[in-house]
């Protein structure tokens, strides 16, 4: 595997389910990100991790819970979501920290909440 | 919070035509990046501009950074169907509102 991978690519869940999105970067980067992409907002930052520490939480509801166990892996745990949470969730990584430089994106997980 | 406004929001033109899309900010950019996102993929970096007045070319794409570093433009010459996608400007962790471009063969 190369670049940034995300699994699953598609996910359908009910409002009472608990699921997790997984992101893995094979680039040796030290910062990782979760973004939400929807028709309303093209690309909305959710969380930023730098050297496995969360450095940004962009007023995201607590039903979204990120986890960064090491510099290569990032998870987004989902529980009791709402239909308006349906969107494309993109993971990205970058070298040299989160405050500039090129971000490398995964292909995203298309989430549908019923 | 900095707001990056892009225009137009949607653009659909015939293959071979020229086009320009814009990115404007409420404050000065330290630097600006342009990304393109194709269907089913994540955004991919096209260019980074840093200096006011800077012009960068990438084949048929010309990127310009405003003198005051509060705006930027992307000009595409002789558009091809492969140029179809969502174009996003970006500064650090803020992305613009996007321009969705469709090139009709």
XYZ file of C-alpha atoms in Angstrom:
219
model
C 0.000 0.000 0.000
C 1.168 3.527 -0.728
C -0.073 6.982 0.203
C -3.117 7.303 2.439
C -5.685 4.520 2.641
C -9.147 4.594 4.201
C -11.528 1.801 5.121
C -14.312 1.164 4.575
C -14.929 3.094 1.363
C -18.694 3.010 1.932
C -20.678 2.672 5.148
C -24.396 2.650 5.854
C -25.454 2.775 9.490
C -28.511 3.380 11.607
C -28.670 6.138 14.168
C -28.187 3.715 17.063
C -25.172 1.902 15.602
C -21.530 2.253 16.585
C -18.934 2.081 13.838
C -15.354 3.166 13.224
C -13.550 4.649 10.226
C -9.905 3.765 9.738
C -7.120 5.733 8.079
C -3.532 4.616 7.506
C -0.704 6.657 6.010
C 2.381 5.008 4.509
C 4.324 8.246 4.009
C 6.129 8.684 7.328
C 4.247 11.917 8.054
C 3.806 13.328 11.557
C 0.409 15.040 11.260
C -2.969 13.547 10.428
C -6.408 15.089 9.856
C -10.096 14.271 9.594
C -12.263 16.380 7.263
C -15.978 16.250 6.500
C -17.118 16.961 2.939
C -20.769 17.598 2.187
C -22.908 19.521 -0.263
C -23.170 22.365 2.271
C -19.434 22.747 2.950
C -16.850 21.482 0.475
C -14.186 20.631 3.044
C -14.649 21.158 6.770
C -11.832 20.433 9.228
C -12.813 18.177 12.143
C -9.672 17.070 13.994
C -5.898 17.480 13.726
C -3.261 15.261 15.309
C 0.418 16.162 15.441
C 2.873 13.573 16.750
C -0.140 11.584 18.013
C -1.444 14.504 20.112
C -4.741 16.176 19.240
C -3.989 19.828 18.467
C -7.281 20.917 16.944
C -10.894 20.029 17.638
C -13.052 22.160 15.414
C -16.208 22.234 17.579
C -17.159 18.735 16.530
C -20.087 17.021 18.339
C -19.090 14.366 20.854
C -20.786 11.647 18.812
C -17.552 11.777 16.752
C -14.549 10.482 18.713
C -11.065 10.419 17.135
C -8.210 8.149 18.125
C -4.573 8.247 17.025
C -2.732 5.225 18.466
C 0.470 5.950 16.502
C 1.727 8.291 13.802
C 0.547 6.011 10.983
C -3.017 5.307 12.074
C -6.066 7.458 12.716
C -9.558 6.314 13.642
C -12.901 8.089 13.824
C -15.342 6.352 16.144
C -19.002 7.034 15.412
C -22.004 6.562 17.705
C -25.620 7.744 17.733
C -25.158 9.718 14.540
C -27.837 11.845 12.875
C -28.933 11.758 9.221
C -27.262 15.160 8.690
C -23.923 13.472 9.463
C -24.153 11.689 6.116
C -21.139 12.896 4.129
C -17.754 11.952 2.691
C -15.160 11.698 5.466
C -11.637 12.370 4.275
C -8.396 11.603 6.073
C -5.167 13.417 5.251
C -1.570 13.506 6.424
C 1.322 15.916 6.107
C 4.993 16.255 6.961
C 6.424 19.113 9.037
C 3.391 19.529 11.278
C -0.191 20.707 10.695
C 0.302 24.412 10.008
C 1.282 24.410 6.365
C 2.696 22.268 3.612
C 1.101 19.761 1.306
C -1.637 17.527 2.630
C -2.023 14.050 1.160
C -5.589 12.790 1.162
C -7.117 9.354 1.182
C -10.053 8.505 -1.109
C -12.589 8.980 1.694
C -15.362 6.972 3.336
C -18.862 7.693 2.031
C -21.098 7.534 5.113
C -24.880 7.281 4.995
C -26.855 7.522 8.242
C -30.396 6.193 8.045
C -11.812 32.796 11.250
C -10.552 33.375 7.731
C -13.109 32.857 4.996
C -12.015 31.736 1.532
C -14.636 32.510 -1.088
C -14.322 30.889 -4.486
C -16.133 31.867 -7.670
C -17.883 30.726 -9.638
C -19.375 27.913 -7.573
C -20.162 25.885 -10.712
C -18.760 26.168 -14.234
C -19.573 24.049 -17.262
C -17.826 24.783 -20.554
C -16.987 23.122 -23.857
C -13.687 21.386 -24.473
C -11.120 23.780 -25.911
C -12.427 26.906 -24.199
C -10.497 28.982 -21.676
C -11.639 29.703 -18.133
C -10.634 31.460 -14.932
C -11.683 30.705 -11.373
C -11.021 32.844 -8.340
C -10.239 32.596 -4.652
C -10.673 35.597 -2.360
C -9.939 36.064 1.305
C -11.070 38.415 4.032
C -7.457 38.682 5.207
C -3.904 38.346 3.900
C -2.656 34.885 2.982
C 0.718 33.729 4.252
C 0.739 31.326 1.316
C -1.938 29.686 -0.779
C -2.409 26.248 -2.243
C -4.677 25.009 -5.035
C -5.998 21.440 -4.983
C -8.069 19.466 -7.492
C -10.432 16.695 -6.453
C -11.679 14.198 -9.032
C -14.799 12.086 -8.449
C -14.202 9.230 -6.006
C -10.817 10.572 -4.893
C -9.367 12.913 -2.326
C -7.972 16.349 -3.244
C -4.504 16.474 -4.803
C -2.166 19.441 -4.563
C -1.595 21.350 -7.817
C 0.539 24.294 -6.683
C 1.650 26.480 -3.789
C 2.087 30.245 -4.222
C 3.931 32.298 -1.643
C 4.971 35.716 -2.964
C 2.557 38.536 -3.874
C 2.302 38.876 -7.661
C 3.720 35.385 -8.197
C 2.706 33.484 -11.341
C 3.186 29.737 -11.672
C 2.437 27.563 -14.691
C 1.599 23.885 -14.735
C 1.129 22.872 -18.384
C -2.175 24.539 -19.405
C -2.863 25.842 -15.883
C -1.666 29.300 -14.803
C -1.872 30.297 -11.153
C -1.588 33.905 -10.041
C -1.227 35.290 -6.525
C -2.544 38.816 -6.003
C -0.081 41.595 -5.208
C -1.724 42.139 -1.825
C -1.871 38.375 -1.162
C -5.643 38.463 -0.547
C -6.709 36.807 -3.773
C -5.620 34.228 -6.307
C -6.758 33.004 -9.697
C -6.446 29.830 -11.714
C -6.627 30.112 -15.497
C -7.004 27.040 -17.704
C -6.204 27.291 -21.404
C -7.883 24.970 -23.921
C -9.753 22.978 -21.276
C -9.802 19.199 -21.579
C -12.277 16.679 -20.116
C -9.499 15.573 -17.762
C -9.666 19.004 -16.126
C -13.111 18.151 -14.756
C -13.200 18.223 -10.958
C -13.612 20.280 -7.823
C -10.988 23.014 -7.470
C -10.207 24.108 -3.938
C -7.984 26.870 -2.663
C -6.435 26.387 0.752
C -4.474 28.178 3.386
C -3.154 25.984 6.191
C -6.244 24.235 7.616
C -8.910 26.313 5.843
C -10.282 25.316 2.466
C -12.292 27.509 0.145
C -15.897 27.034 -0.897
C -14.777 25.317 -4.115
C -15.458 25.591 -7.843
C -16.985 22.539 -9.477
C -15.751 22.475 -13.086
C -17.213 20.309 -15.843
C -15.602 20.172 -19.282
C -18.002 18.940 -21.955
C -16.373 16.914 -24.768
